[in-house]
Amino acid sequence: MKKICLFFLCVCLLGFQIARAENTVNDIEKDKKPKKEKSETRTGWTFGILPSVAYDADKGFQYGLLSNVYDFGDGSIYPEYFHSLYFEAAYTTKRSGLFRFAYDSKYLIPNHRLKIDVSYLPDALCDFYGYNGYQTVYNPTWSKKKFQGEEGFVSRAFYKSQRDLFRVAADIDGNIGKNWYWSAGIGLLGYKIGAVNIDMINKGKKEENMLPDTLGLYDRYVRWGIIKPNEANGGWHPYLRGGITFDNRDRQQNTKRGMNAEIFWTYNAAFGEDKGFNNLMFNASFRHFVPIYKDYITFAYRLAAQLTVAGDAPFYLNNYYNNLFIQRVLYEGLGGGNTLRGVMRNRITAPGYAFGNVEFRFKICKFDIGKEHFFIGLNPFIDAGMILQPYEIDELTLRNNIANQDPDFDLSQLDDYIVFGDQANIYRPHLSGGIGLKLMMNDNFVLSVDWAAPFDKRDNDGMANIYVKMGYMF
């Protein structure tokens, strides 16, 4: 733990030295910059209602409505805004829902940024690939639709579970001095966890498309005692959060230069039967944006880690990546469109992990439509992640549990589920790469399309994934 913290502190100190040099250059450039023409700014309230159409290889095709309302005031702080209100209601073809309201302002409370999020995220087919990444064997033959009807196929829901999440969060920060900020947050996470509701999924389907009523990986983990009884059905977890941030970015969205470094702790409590799951988590992240050529090419990277420093957390909280300020709907780690693009969602579940994202951001062209300003960009990228704190799974204990709780299971097939010893590759990095297409309006509203593939077929059977989302990943 100390080595990991020291590493992030060293990275942050290096960034601060770079940032100090950048600030000197910025101060000189500010004196040289001409004032913005009126045509370059937006004033007053602007809003739009758009179809919430997206695609995520892990969640399916999304359909619904969204609206983002901005108050640019007199335009003096453009492209920053005085107030932002975001509404979205959507559902996906893989039965994942999204109902969210978010508010963001630096001016409601003078000299403080306030962000409020209220979300309900039902997911009837949430990905579950076991614990410790590569230690859990991924067998696409058991669940891929293309193998349906062939020997070895089990169910399309074999690597699925049910997970409904209700979240209320309020975060605030204040300036300590120059580019330093304190941050604090309070919230509540309510989880409903369980096996896939086969009857609900099959309702109204043709017989050939129905899912069989069979055990999936989640069911096995519960029977085998890997998932504890007091976490198998979810729970309610209020939390408190606090930390320190250094931020000298030129803007929050479409950042061209500067850095953002965060160190914070989150204390998660628990109610009722889950009261044994009180825990303290440590998070550190470092984001840096380096202009290469004017505002047309930017080199951007992010380093981040989440560790459990005290207590125990249920597996579903280990899949929740903590953030000081919630921007995207849900940050799941590791795997998926918000952490490791191209790697299956929740492929790596562990108490502690680190990851990084590196990309070049190219602006291909700029254009105006009426009073709105647009640009199209391309982003080649590489993502990487690895486990720092694994689950301890004892082979002898597991075999005894299976013999007692799941006597119909053939213990000779355990190696098809979980690998032990050096072959487990628990600490082996998970890597992926790809390219993104961006369409931005007014330096705030970003439509993002990312194509990515894993470097190891154990992370997605060698298949590429496509993600259509709002905003940059970081």
CSV table of C-alpha atoms in Angstrom, one decimal:
chain,number,residue,atom,x,y,z
A,1,MET,CA,0.0,0.0,0.0
A,2,LYS,CA,2.8,2.4,0.9
A,3,LYS,CA,4.6,1.7,-2.3
A,4,ILE,CA,1.5,2.3,-4.3
A,5,CYS,CA,0.8,5.6,-2.6
A,6,LEU,CA,4.4,6.7,-3.0
A,7,PHE,CA,4.2,5.9,-6.7
A,8,PHE,CA,1.2,8.1,-7.2
A,9,LEU,CA,2.7,10.9,-5.1
A,10,CYS,CA,5.8,10.8,-7.3
A,11,VAL,CA,3.7,11.0,-10.4
A,12,CYS,CA,1.7,13.9,-9.1
A,13,LEU,CA,4.9,15.8,-8.0
A,14,LEU,CA,6.3,15.3,-11.5
A,15,GLY,CA,3.1,16.6,-13.0
A,16,PHE,CA,3.1,19.6,-10.7
A,17,GLN,CA,6.6,20.5,-12.0
A,18,ILE,CA,5.3,20.2,-15.6
A,19,ALA,CA,2.2,22.1,-14.7
A,20,ARG,CA,4.3,24.9,-13.1
A,21,ALA,CA,6.2,25.3,-16.4
A,22,GLU,CA,2.9,25.2,-18.3
A,23,ASN,CA,1.4,27.9,-16.1
A,24,THR,CA,4.3,30.2,-16.8
A,25,VAL,CA,3.8,29.7,-20.5
A,26,ASN,CA,0.0,30.1,-20.1
A,27,ASP,CA,0.5,33.5,-18.3
A,28,ILE,CA,2.6,34.8,-21.2
A,29,GLU,CA,0.2,33.5,-23.8
A,30,LYS,CA,-2.8,35.1,-22.0
A,31,ASP,CA,-1.2,38.5,-22.4
A,32,LYS,CA,-0.8,37.9,-26.2
A,33,LYS,CA,-4.2,36.4,-26.8
A,34,PRO,CA,-6.8,38.6,-28.5
A,35,LYS,CA,-10.2,38.9,-26.8
A,36,LYS,CA,-12.8,36.5,-28.1
A,37,GLU,CA,-15.2,37.8,-30.7
A,38,LYS,CA,-18.8,37.7,-29.8
A,39,SER,CA,-19.4,35.0,-32.5
A,40,GLU,CA,-17.1,32.6,-30.6
A,41,THR,CA,-19.2,32.6,-27.4
A,42,ARG,CA,-22.6,31.5,-26.3
A,43,THR,CA,-24.8,33.4,-23.8
A,44,GLY,CA,-27.9,32.8,-21.8
A,45,TRP,CA,-29.7,29.5,-21.6
A,46,THR,CA,-29.4,26.8,-24.3
A,47,PHE,CA,-31.0,23.4,-24.3
A,48,GLY,CA,-32.0,20.6,-26.5
A,49,ILE,CA,-34.0,17.4,-26.4
A,50,LEU,CA,-32.3,14.5,-28.2
A,51,PRO,CA,-33.0,10.8,-28.6
A,52,SER,CA,-30.8,8.9,-26.2
A,53,VAL,CA,-29.5,6.5,-28.9
A,54,ALA,CA,-26.3,4.6,-28.1
A,55,TYR,CA,-24.7,1.3,-28.5
A,56,ASP,CA,-22.5,-0.6,-26.0
A,57,ALA,CA,-21.2,-4.0,-26.8
A,58,ASP,CA,-21.8,-5.0,-23.2
A,59,LYS,CA,-25.3,-3.5,-22.9
A,60,GLY,CA,-26.8,-3.6,-26.4
A,61,PHE,CA,-28.6,-0.9,-28.3
A,62,GLN,CA,-29.9,2.0,-26.2
A,63,TYR,CA,-33.1,4.0,-26.9
A,64,GLY,CA,-34.7,6.8,-25.0
A,65,LEU,CA,-34.6,10.6,-24.5
A,66,LEU,CA,-32.0,13.0,-23.0
A,67,SER,CA,-31.8,16.7,-22.4
A,68,ASN,CA,-28.9,18.9,-21.4
A,69,VAL,CA,-29.6,22.5,-20.3
A,70,TYR,CA,-26.7,25.0,-20.0
A,71,ASP,CA,-26.7,28.5,-18.6
A,72,PHE,CA,-23.8,30.4,-20.1
A,73,GLY,CA,-24.9,33.7,-18.5
A,74,ASP,CA,-23.2,36.7,-20.2
A,75,GLY,CA,-20.7,34.4,-21.9
A,76,SER,CA,-17.8,35.8,-19.9
A,77,ILE,CA,-16.7,32.3,-18.8
A,78,TYR,CA,-17.5,30.4,-22.0
A,79,PRO,CA,-17.0,27.5,-22.7
A,80,GLU,CA,-17.5,27.0,-19.0
A,81,TYR,CA,-21.1,27.4,-17.8
A,82,PHE,CA,-22.9,28.8,-14.8
A,83,HIS,CA,-25.4,25.9,-14.5
A,84,SER,CA,-25.9,22.5,-16.1
A,85,LEU,CA,-29.0,20.3,-15.8
A,86,TYR,CA,-29.0,16.8,-17.3
A,87,PHE,CA,-31.9,14.5,-17.7
A,88,GLU,CA,-32.0,11.0,-19.3
A,89,ALA,CA,-34.3,8.1,-19.5
A,90,ALA,CA,-33.3,5.1,-21.6
A,91,TYR,CA,-33.4,1.4,-21.9
A,92,THR,CA,-31.2,-1.1,-23.9
A,93,THR,CA,-32.0,-4.3,-25.8
A,94,LYS,CA,-30.0,-6.2,-23.3
A,95,ARG,CA,-32.4,-5.0,-20.5
A,96,SER,CA,-30.2,-2.4,-18.9
A,97,GLY,CA,-32.0,0.8,-17.8
A,98,LEU,CA,-30.9,4.3,-17.3
A,99,PHE,CA,-32.9,6.9,-15.4
A,100,ARG,CA,-30.9,9.9,-14.3
A,101,PHE,CA,-30.9,13.5,-13.2
A,102,ALA,CA,-27.6,15.4,-12.7
A,103,TYR,CA,-26.9,19.0,-11.7
A,104,ASP,CA,-23.6,20.8,-11.9
A,105,SER,CA,-22.7,24.4,-11.0
A,106,LYS,CA,-19.7,26.4,-9.8
A,107,TYR,CA,-21.9,29.5,-9.0
A,108,LEU,CA,-24.9,28.3,-7.0
A,109,ILE,CA,-22.7,28.4,-4.0
A,110,PRO,CA,-20.0,31.1,-4.6
A,111,ASN,CA,-16.5,29.8,-4.9
A,112,HIS,CA,-17.6,26.2,-4.6
A,113,ARG,CA,-18.6,23.5,-7.2
A,114,LEU,CA,-21.7,21.5,-6.4
A,115,LYS,CA,-22.7,18.4,-8.2
A,116,ILE,CA,-25.9,16.3,-7.5
A,117,ASP,CA,-26.7,13.0,-9.0
A,118,VAL,CA,-29.9,10.9,-8.7
A,119,SER,CA,-29.9,7.7,-10.7
A,120,TYR,CA,-31.8,4.4,-11.0
A,121,LEU,CA,-30.0,1.8,-13.1
A,122,PRO,CA,-31.8,-1.6,-13.4
A,123,ASP,CA,-29.8,-4.3,-15.2
A,124,ALA,CA,-31.5,-7.7,-15.8
A,125,LEU,CA,-28.4,-9.1,-17.5
A,126,CYS,CA,-25.4,-7.7,-15.8
A,127,ASP,CA,-22.1,-9.2,-16.7
A,128,PHE,CA,-20.4,-11.4,-14.1
A,129,TYR,CA,-17.1,-13.1,-15.0
A,130,GLY,CA,-16.0,-14.2,-11.6
A,131,TYR,CA,-13.1,-13.0,-9.4
A,132,ASN,CA,-9.4,-12.1,-10.1
A,133,GLY,CA,-9.5,-11.6,-13.9
A,134,TYR,CA,-7.6,-14.4,-15.6
A,135,GLN,CA,-7.9,-16.7,-12.6
A,136,THR,CA,-11.6,-17.2,-13.7
A,137,VAL,CA,-11.7,-19.1,-17.0
A,138,TYR,CA,-13.8,-17.5,-19.7
A,139,ASN,CA,-15.3,-20.0,-22.0
A,140,PRO,CA,-17.2,-18.3,-24.9
A,141,THR,CA,-18.7,-21.7,-26.0
A,142,TRP,CA,-20.8,-21.8,-22.9
A,143,SER,CA,-22.6,-18.5,-23.6
A,144,LYS,CA,-22.1,-17.1,-27.1
A,145,LYS,CA,-25.2,-17.2,-29.2
A,146,LYS,CA,-23.2,-18.5,-32.2
A,147,PHE,CA,-22.6,-21.7,-30.3
A,148,GLN,CA,-26.2,-22.2,-29.4
A,149,GLY,CA,-27.3,-25.8,-30.2
A,150,GLU,CA,-23.7,-27.1,-30.3
A,151,GLU,CA,-22.1,-29.4,-27.7
A,152,GLY,CA,-20.9,-27.5,-24.7
A,153,PHE,CA,-23.3,-24.5,-25.0
A,154,VAL,CA,-25.1,-23.8,-21.6
A,155,SER,CA,-27.0,-20.5,-21.8
A,156,ARG,CA,-26.6,-16.9,-23.1
A,157,ALA,CA,-27.1,-15.9,-19.5
A,158,PHE,CA,-24.3,-18.1,-18.1
A,159,TYR,CA,-22.0,-15.1,-17.4
A,160,LYS,CA,-24.9,-12.8,-16.3
A,161,SER,CA,-26.6,-11.8,-13.0
A,162,GLN,CA,-29.3,-9.3,-12.0
A,163,ARG,CA,-28.1,-6.0,-10.6
A,164,ASP,CA,-30.3,-3.0,-9.9
A,165,LEU,CA,-28.6,0.1,-8.5
A,166,PHE,CA,-30.2,3.2,-6.9
A,167,ARG,CA,-27.8,6.1,-6.3
A,168,VAL,CA,-28.1,9.5,-4.6
A,169,ALA,CA,-24.9,11.6,-4.5
A,170,ALA,CA,-24.0,15.1,-3.6
A,171,ASP,CA,-20.4,16.4,-4.0
A,172,ILE,CA,-18.9,19.8,-3.3
A,173,ASP,CA,-15.4,21.3,-3.5
A,174,GLY,CA,-13.8,24.5,-2.5
A,175,ASN,CA,-10.6,26.3,-3.4
A,176,ILE,CA,-7.7,26.0,-0.9
A,177,GLY,CA,-5.3,28.2,-2.9
A,178,LYS,CA,-4.5,28.8,-6.5
A,179,ASN,CA,-5.1,25.4,-8.2
A,180,TRP,CA,-5.6,23.3,-5.0
A,181,TYR,CA,-9.1,22.2,-3.9
A,182,TRP,CA,-10.7,20.3,-1.1
A,183,SER,CA,-13.5,17.9,-2.0
A,184,ALA,CA,-16.2,16.2,0.1
A,185,GLY,CA,-19.2,14.0,-0.8
A,186,ILE,CA,-22.0,12.1,0.7
A,187,GLY,CA,-24.3,9.5,-0.9
A,188,LEU,CA,-26.2,6.3,-0.8
A,189,LEU,CA,-25.8,3.2,-3.0
A,190,GLY,CA,-28.7,0.7,-2.9
A,191,TYR,CA,-28.1,-2.7,-4.7
A,192,LYS,CA,-30.4,-5.5,-5.5
A,193,ILE,CA,-28.3,-8.5,-6.6
A,194,GLY,CA,-29.3,-12.0,-7.6
A,195,ALA,CA,-29.4,-14.6,-10.3
A,196,VAL,CA,-31.0,-13.8,-13.7
A,197,ASN,CA,-34.8,-13.8,-13.6
A,198,ILE,CA,-35.3,-16.3,-16.3
A,199,ASP,CA,-39.1,-16.1,-16.3
A,200,MET,CA,-39.0,-12.3,-16.8
A,201,ILE,CA,-36.4,-12.6,-19.6
A,202,ASN,CA,-38.4,-15.3,-21.4
A,203,LYS,CA,-41.7,-13.5,-21.2
A,204,GLY,CA,-43.2,-13.0,-24.7
A,205,LYS,CA,-40.3,-14.7,-26.5
A,206,LYS,CA,-40.5,-17.5,-29.1
A,207,GLU,CA,-39.5,-20.9,-27.8
A,208,GLU,CA,-36.3,-21.0,-29.8
A,209,ASN,CA,-35.2,-17.7,-28.2
A,210,MET,CA,-36.0,-18.7,-24.6
A,211,LEU,CA,-33.2,-19.0,-22.0
A,212,PRO,CA,-32.9,-22.4,-20.3
A,213,ASP,CA,-33.5,-22.6,-16.6
A,214,THR,CA,-29.9,-23.6,-15.7
A,215,LEU,CA,-27.2,-22.6,-13.3
A,216,GLY,CA,-24.9,-19.7,-14.3
A,217,LEU,CA,-21.5,-18.7,-13.0
A,218,TYR,CA,-23.1,-16.4,-10.4
A,219,ASP,CA,-25.2,-19.3,-9.0
A,220,ARG,CA,-22.1,-21.5,-8.8
A,221,TYR,CA,-20.2,-18.8,-6.9
A,222,VAL,CA,-23.1,-18.6,-4.4
A,223,ARG,CA,-23.4,-22.3,-3.9
A,224,TRP,CA,-19.6,-22.7,-3.6
A,225,GLY,CA,-19.4,-20.0,-0.9
A,226,ILE,CA,-17.2,-17.7,-2.9
A,227,ILE,CA,-19.9,-15.1,-2.8
A,228,LYS,CA,-21.0,-14.9,0.9
A,229,PRO,CA,-24.6,-15.2,1.9
A,230,ASN,CA,-24.8,-11.6,3.2
A,231,GLU,CA,-23.7,-10.1,-0.2
A,232,ALA,CA,-25.5,-12.4,-2.5
A,233,ASN,CA,-28.7,-10.3,-2.6
A,234,GLY,CA,-27.1,-6.8,-2.4
A,235,GLY,CA,-27.7,-4.2,0.3
A,236,TRP,CA,-27.8,-0.5,1.2
A,237,HIS,CA,-24.5,1.4,1.6
A,238,PRO,CA,-24.3,5.1,2.7
A,239,TYR,CA,-20.9,6.6,2.2
A,240,LEU,CA,-18.8,9.6,3.1
A,241,ARG,CA,-16.0,10.8,0.8
A,242,GLY,CA,-13.2,13.4,1.1
A,243,GLY,CA,-9.9,14.3,-0.6
A,244,ILE,CA,-7.6,16.8,-2.2
A,245,THR,CA,-7.4,17.8,-5.8
A,246,PHE,CA,-4.9,19.8,-7.9
A,247,ASP,CA,-6.5,21.1,-11.1
A,248,ASN,CA,-5.0,23.6,-13.6
A,249,ARG,CA,-6.8,22.4,-16.7
A,250,ASP,CA,-7.9,25.1,-19.1
A,251,ARG,CA,-11.4,23.7,-19.2
A,252,GLN,CA,-13.4,20.7,-18.0
A,253,GLN,CA,-14.6,19.4,-21.3
A,254,ASN,CA,-12.4,19.1,-24.4
A,255,THR,CA,-9.3,19.9,-22.3
A,256,LYS,CA,-6.3,21.1,-24.3
A,257,ARG,CA,-3.7,21.6,-21.6
A,258,GLY,CA,-3.1,21.1,-17.9
A,259,MET,CA,-3.5,18.4,-15.4
A,260,ASN,CA,-5.9,17.0,-12.8
A,261,ALA,CA,-4.6,15.0,-9.8
A,262,GLU,CA,-6.9,13.5,-7.1
A,263,ILE,CA,-6.3,11.7,-3.9
A,264,PHE,CA,-9.4,10.7,-1.8
A,265,TRP,CA,-10.8,8.2,0.6
A,266,THR,CA,-14.3,6.7,0.7
A,267,TYR,CA,-15.9,5.2,3.8
A,268,ASN,CA,-18.7,2.8,2.9
A,269,ALA,CA,-21.1,1.7,5.7
A,270,ALA,CA,-23.7,-1.0,5.5
A,271,PHE,CA,-27.2,-1.6,6.9
A,272,GLY,CA,-28.8,-4.7,8.4
A,273,GLU,CA,-27.3,-8.1,7.5
A,274,ASP,CA,-24.6,-6.3,5.5
A,275,LYS,CA,-23.2,-4.5,8.5
A,276,GLY,CA,-20.0,-6.6,8.3
A,277,PHE,CA,-19.2,-4.8,5.1
A,278,ASN,CA,-18.0,-1.5,6.5
A,279,ASN,CA,-14.8,-0.5,4.6
A,280,LEU,CA,-12.4,2.3,3.7
A,281,MET,CA,-11.3,2.7,0.1
A,282,PHE,CA,-8.4,4.7,-1.3
A,283,ASN,CA,-8.4,6.3,-4.7
A,284,ALA,CA,-5.8,8.2,-6.7
A,285,SER,CA,-5.9,9.4,-10.2
A,286,PHE,CA,-3.7,11.5,-12.4
A,287,ARG,CA,-4.8,13.0,-15.7
A,288,HIS,CA,-2.5,15.1,-17.9
A,289,PHE,CA,-3.2,16.9,-21.2
A,290,VAL,CA,-0.3,18.0,-23.3
A,291,PRO,CA,-0.9,20.2,-26.4
A,292,ILE,CA,1.2,19.0,-29.4
A,293,TYR,CA,0.0,21.3,-32.1
A,294,LYS,CA,-2.2,24.4,-31.3
A,295,ASP,CA,-5.6,23.0,-30.4
A,296,TYR,CA,-5.6,20.4,-33.2
A,297,ILE,CA,-3.5,17.7,-31.5
A,298,THR,CA,-3.5,16.8,-27.8
A,299,PHE,CA,-1.7,14.0,-26.0
A,300,ALA,CA,-3.8,12.8,-23.0
A,301,TYR,CA,-3.3,10.1,-20.4
A,302,ARG,CA,-4.8,8.9,-17.2
A,303,LEU,CA,-3.4,6.8,-14.4
A,304,ALA,CA,-5.8,5.6,-11.6
A,305,ALA,CA,-6.0,3.1,-8.8
A,306,GLN,CA,-8.6,1.9,-6.3
A,307,LEU,CA,-7.6,0.0,-3.1
A,308,THR,CA,-9.4,-1.4,-0.1
A,309,VAL,CA,-7.3,-0.2,2.9
A,310,ALA,CA,-9.6,-1.4,5.7
A,311,GLY,CA,-12.5,-3.7,6.2
A,312,ASP,CA,-14.2,-5.8,3.6
A,313,ALA,CA,-16.4,-4.8,0.7
A,314,PRO,CA,-19.1,-6.9,-1.1
A,315,PHE,CA,-18.1,-7.9,-4.6
A,316,TYR,CA,-20.5,-5.4,-6.2
A,317,LEU,CA,-18.9,-2.5,-4.4
A,318,ASN,CA,-15.5,-3.6,-5.7
A,319,ASN,CA,-17.0,-3.3,-9.2
A,320,TYR,CA,-18.0,0.3,-8.5
A,321,TYR,CA,-15.2,2.7,-9.4
A,322,ASN,CA,-15.3,5.7,-7.0
A,323,ASN,CA,-15.3,9.2,-8.4
A,324,LEU,CA,-15.2,12.6,-6.7
A,325,PHE,CA,-17.5,14.0,-9.3
A,326,ILE,CA,-19.8,11.7,-11.2
A,327,GLN,CA,-19.8,12.6,-14.9
A,328,ARG,CA,-20.7,9.4,-16.8
A,329,VAL,CA,-23.6,7.3,-15.6
A,330,LEU,CA,-21.6,4.5,-14.1
A,331,TYR,CA,-17.9,3.8,-13.7
A,332,GLU,CA,-17.4,0.0,-13.6
A,333,GLY,CA,-14.0,-1.5,-13.0
A,334,LEU,CA,-12.3,-3.1,-14.6
A,335,GLY,CA,-13.5,-3.7,-18.1
A,336,GLY,CA,-16.0,-1.9,-20.4
A,337,GLY,CA,-16.4,1.5,-22.0
A,338,ASN,CA,-15.4,3.6,-18.9
A,339,THR,CA,-12.1,1.9,-17.9
A,340,LEU,CA,-10.8,-0.7,-20.3
A,341,ARG,CA,-12.4,-0.4,-23.7
A,342,GLY,CA,-12.5,-3.7,-25.6
A,343,VAL,CA,-12.3,-5.8,-22.4
A,344,MET,CA,-15.6,-7.2,-21.3
A,345,ARG,CA,-17.5,-5.3,-18.6
A,346,ASN,CA,-16.6,-6.4,-15.1
A,347,ARG,CA,-14.0,-8.9,-16.4
A,348,ILE,CA,-11.7,-8.0,-13.6
A,349,THR,CA,-13.3,-8.0,-10.1
A,350,ALA,CA,-10.9,-7.6,-7.2
A,351,PRO,CA,-10.6,-5.5,-4.0
A,352,GLY,CA,-7.8,-3.4,-5.5
A,353,TYR,CA,-6.6,-2.6,-9.0
A,354,ALA,CA,-4.9,0.0,-11.2
A,355,PHE,CA,-5.4,1.1,-14.8
A,356,GLY,CA,-4.3,3.6,-17.4
A,357,ASN,CA,-5.5,5.1,-20.6
A,358,VAL,CA,-3.3,6.8,-23.2
A,359,GLU,CA,-4.6,8.5,-26.3
A,360,PHE,CA,-3.9,11.2,-29.0
A,361,ARG,CA,-6.8,13.6,-29.7
A,362,PHE,CA,-6.8,14.9,-33.2
A,363,LYS,CA,-9.2,17.6,-34.5
A,364,ILE,CA,-10.0,16.7,-38.1
A,365,CYS,CA,-12.2,19.7,-39.0
A,366,LYS,CA,-14.2,22.6,-37.5
A,367,PHE,CA,-17.5,24.0,-38.8
A,368,ASP,CA,-20.5,26.1,-37.6
A,369,ILE,CA,-24.2,25.4,-38.0
A,370,GLY,CA,-26.1,28.6,-37.1
A,371,LYS,CA,-24.7,29.9,-33.8
A,372,GLU,CA,-23.4,26.4,-32.8
A,373,HIS,CA,-19.7,25.5,-33.1
A,374,PHE,CA,-18.7,22.0,-34.0
A,375,PHE,CA,-15.7,19.9,-34.6
A,376,ILE,CA,-14.9,16.3,-35.6
A,377,GLY,CA,-12.0,14.4,-34.0
A,378,LEU,CA,-10.2,11.1,-34.1
A,379,ASN,CA,-8.6,9.4,-31.0
A,380,PRO,CA,-6.3,6.4,-31.2
A,381,PHE,CA,-5.8,4.9,-27.8
A,382,ILE,CA,-4.4,2.1,-25.6
A,383,ASP,CA,-5.9,1.0,-22.3
A,384,ALA,CA,-4.3,-1.2,-19.6
A,385,GLY,CA,-5.3,-2.5,-16.2
A,386,MET,CA,-4.1,-5.0,-13.6
A,387,ILE,CA,-5.0,-6.4,-10.2
A,388,LEU,CA,-3.2,-5.1,-7.1
A,389,GLN,CA,-5.2,-6.7,-4.4
A,390,PRO,CA,-6.8,-10.1,-5.3
A,391,TYR,CA,-9.4,-12.2,-3.6
A,392,GLU,CA,-7.8,-15.1,-1.7
A,393,ILE,CA,-9.5,-18.3,-2.9
A,394,ASP,CA,-8.2,-21.4,-1.2
A,395,GLU,CA,-8.4,-24.5,-3.4
A,396,LEU,CA,-8.8,-27.1,-0.7
A,397,THR,CA,-11.5,-25.1,1.1
A,398,LEU,CA,-13.3,-24.5,-2.2
A,399,ARG,CA,-13.3,-28.2,-3.1
A,400,ASN,CA,-14.7,-29.1,0.3
A,401,ASN,CA,-17.5,-26.5,-0.1
A,402,ILE,CA,-18.4,-27.8,-3.5
A,403,ALA,CA,-18.5,-31.4,-2.2
A,404,ASN,CA,-20.9,-30.3,0.6
A,405,GLN,CA,-23.1,-27.7,-1.1
A,406,ASP,CA,-23.0,-28.7,-4.8
A,407,PRO,CA,-22.7,-32.5,-4.8
A,408,ASP,CA,-23.9,-32.8,-8.4
A,409,PHE,CA,-20.9,-30.9,-9.7
A,410,ASP,CA,-18.0,-32.9,-11.1
A,411,LEU,CA,-14.9,-31.7,-9.2
A,412,SER,CA,-12.7,-32.9,-12.0
A,413,GLN,CA,-14.2,-30.0,-14.1
A,414,LEU,CA,-13.2,-27.3,-11.5
A,415,ASP,CA,-10.2,-26.3,-13.7
A,416,ASP,CA,-12.7,-25.3,-16.4
A,417,TYR,CA,-13.9,-22.6,-14.0
A,418,ILE,CA,-11.0,-21.5,-11.8
A,419,VAL,CA,-7.2,-21.8,-12.2
A,420,PHE,CA,-4.9,-22.1,-9.3
A,421,GLY,CA,-1.2,-21.7,-8.9
A,422,ASP,CA,1.1,-19.9,-11.3
A,423,GLN,CA,-1.2,-20.5,-14.2
A,424,ALA,CA,-3.8,-18.2,-12.6
A,425,ASN,CA,-2.0,-15.1,-14.1
A,426,ILE,CA,-3.8,-13.0,-11.5
A,427,TYR,CA,-1.3,-10.1,-11.8
A,428,ARG,CA,-1.0,-10.2,-15.6
A,429,PRO,CA,-2.0,-6.9,-17.2
A,430,HIS,CA,-5.2,-6.7,-19.3
A,431,LEU,CA,-4.5,-4.7,-22.5
A,432,SER,CA,-6.7,-3.3,-25.3
A,433,GLY,CA,-6.5,-0.7,-28.0
A,434,GLY,CA,-8.6,1.0,-30.6
A,435,ILE,CA,-9.7,4.3,-32.1
A,436,GLY,CA,-12.5,6.8,-31.3
A,437,LEU,CA,-14.6,9.2,-33.4
A,438,LYS,CA,-15.8,12.4,-31.7
A,439,LEU,CA,-18.4,15.0,-32.6
A,440,MET,CA,-18.4,18.0,-30.3
A,441,MET,CA,-20.8,21.0,-30.0
A,442,ASN,CA,-19.8,24.2,-28.2
A,443,ASP,CA,-16.8,22.6,-26.5
A,444,ASN,CA,-19.2,20.8,-24.1
A,445,PHE,CA,-21.6,18.4,-25.8
A,446,VAL,CA,-19.6,15.4,-27.1
A,447,LEU,CA,-20.9,12.4,-29.0
A,448,SER,CA,-18.3,9.6,-28.7
A,449,VAL,CA,-17.9,6.4,-30.8
A,450,ASP,CA,-15.1,4.1,-29.7
A,451,TRP,CA,-14.0,0.9,-31.4
A,452,ALA,CA,-11.7,-1.3,-29.3
A,453,ALA,CA,-10.3,-4.9,-29.1
A,454,PRO,CA,-8.5,-6.7,-26.4
A,455,PHE,CA,-4.9,-8.0,-26.9
A,456,ASP,CA,-5.7,-11.3,-25.1
A,457,LYS,CA,-8.7,-13.4,-26.3
A,458,ARG,CA,-9.4,-14.4,-22.7
A,459,ASP,CA,-10.8,-10.8,-22.3
A,460,ASN,CA,-13.4,-11.1,-25.0
A,461,ASP,CA,-12.7,-14.1,-27.2
A,462,GLY,CA,-10.6,-11.8,-29.4
A,463,MET,CA,-13.7,-9.8,-30.5
A,464,ALA,CA,-13.8,-6.0,-30.9
A,465,ASN,CA,-16.4,-3.9,-29.1
A,466,ILE,CA,-18.1,-0.6,-30.1
A,467,TYR,CA,-19.2,2.0,-27.6
A,468,VAL,CA,-21.4,5.0,-28.4
A,469,LYS,CA,-21.5,7.3,-25.4
A,470,MET,CA,-21.6,11.0,-24.4
A,471,GLY,CA,-18.4,12.8,-23.5
A,472,TYR,CA,-14.8,11.8,-23.4
A,473,MET,CA,-13.9,8.9,-21.1
A,474,PHE,CA,-11.6,11.2,-19.1
